[in-house]
Amino acid sequence: MRILFGPILFLVLVILSSCKDKPDQKTSPLPMKKKAVVYQVFTRLFGNTQTTNKPWGTIEENGVGKFADFTPKALSEIKELGVTHIWYTGVPHHAVIQDYSDYGISNDDPDVVKGRAGSPYAVKDYYNVNPDLAVDPANRLEEFKELIQRSHTADLKVIIDIVPNHVARGYQGLTNPEGVQDFGAADDTSKEYYINNNFYYIPGQAFKVPEWQDGYLPLGGNENTLADSKFEENPAKWTGNGSRLAQPHFNDWYETVKINYGVRPDGTKDFEELPEEYRQKDYREHYKFWKDKKLPDSWHKFKDITQYWLNFGVDGFRFDMAEMVPVEFWSYLNSNIKMTKPDAFLLAEVYNPGLYRDYIQKGKMDYLYDKVELYDSIKHIMKGYGWTDHIPVVQRGMADIEHHMLHFLENHDEQRIASPDFVGNAELGKPAMVVSATISTSPTMIYFGQEVGEPAAEDAGFGKPTRTSIFDYIGVPHHQRWLNNKKYDGGQLSDEEKLLRDFYKRLLNFTINSEALMGQYQEIHFYNKDNTEGYDHRVLSYVRWTNNEKIIVLTNFDEYKSYSLELKIPEDVVAEWQLKDGKYLLKEELYGTLNTDMTIADGQGKIQLELAPLQSYIFKVDE
């Protein structure tokens, strides 16, 4: 589902970006709020202090973190990093290999589980939480509720995953609220499709485990009585990624089954489509639209699940692979969520830019991943072959929805910046992070360990190096040095790691306190390419402002090259800022080590600067 810019499209966009006749680059300011910063943390890895890191290691060998590891001290440190929301990844009870039969939980079959710890996106029970995360698995729901309360005390909003497209093959709800049936419990399994079936079926055929490839064996070949290349499922169900084979391919999402939302096998819809004019209507009108409609059973099931967790104390959701579920369902679900909690934080994984506006405007998502546009562009620049010219083009194309496009440089699906397959050096993330965090009004997200340069070098088992494994029990070494045997004080970090975390802390705290970052934006990059000697495609500049705060951002993506520049502030910006000819003090907001002057003459601003490799400046105009 990941779409990358090809070289031809990239060239076309760069050519377009250099046209002199450009449309207005300004964005309209939002009603005065502050930026949001999301800290994604893989819950079972955060508090783990064991360093064995054996491939396919058991929970006893490699260790596991618990809800209890998020102590008031730990949460305070996360908050002080400049964080407003914490996304606890992997909380809903998903399929695991660990034996919890003493707690009434059925054992999961390694033939349909990825990794030993299991994928957080193969949910087994939506009304409970992963027993691995509890000190006392019998008390796991209460332990999670206590974590929510501690998070709120630390002034952090709580986000958890909802995975509407698919569930684990062995789904089994143990603590369903009264009146709630499991997915598939009432299905007519004689039919491939029926509107109120929760799954799609392959009548007359039993499920077969995939043929393993490239030497793969469940659990790395370690002994397990259930690892026999068999899994009882008759008739077979469609696999989570849409495979209609009774024996899915090894590369299919074979551990999951696809949810039926009333989309017939031929792709036609068995529900009323949302009228086009509802793009402009708010969630209340969307809620009213669906009130009298007959809807597929799966819609109601997921509405009930999200309402349960809202009532539990959760503040928002991250929706996995949202574009694989019809946009009308999102209109229904999100309007119901917002009727219960208007400020709920709703983040969705969507990778097709052609669908962005549908899922924001019709689906009522608050935020989508800005993966295919900004992230991919910045990654190319960091790796040395992309041009900063592309970034203003991306922002121009997103001008109408820029607030809704959440920015990140790492998450659980992406390579770590410090991994050799990305750039191999966390320092190269600094200019990228400045741009990602300050160029728009959208939220910023970082992934735990990013702030200390975690490279994800471990061969964990199912999960391989470059990405911190989401499938295995594993330690996260750089993060563990910050953890410092659960002192949460960075006591084992190297000097370089401490400085990197200090950079993130300075930057993120600036973003959540800056009024200008929720105001207007204008790129000054192309103006300086035309008018500033020595300015090129490895640097980037833009301005942000409100009536009360005016910010100039300049950053150098080059690892080796220094610049001596007389940066120019265009006449239209100076006029917009209502600055008269003369000198103005610029206060550097990131480190505060460089204050300089901006001279305005004949309506144009000029700033003489030395810019070191990978250096960024955030200047505030002192009027």
GROMACS .gro file of C-alpha atoms in nm, residues 122 131 228 239 251 278 395 550:
model
    8
  122ALA     CA    1  -0.392  -0.916   1.476
  131PRO     CA    2  -0.188  -0.994   2.902
  228ASP     CA    3   0.223  -2.833   1.293
  239THR     CA    4  -0.735  -1.302   0.453
  251ASN     CA    5   0.349  -1.267   0.201
  278TYR     CA    6  -2.138   1.623   0.319
  395GLN     CA    7   0.325   2.215   0.101
  550LYS     CA    8   0.707   3.632   1.343
   0.00000   0.00000   0.00000
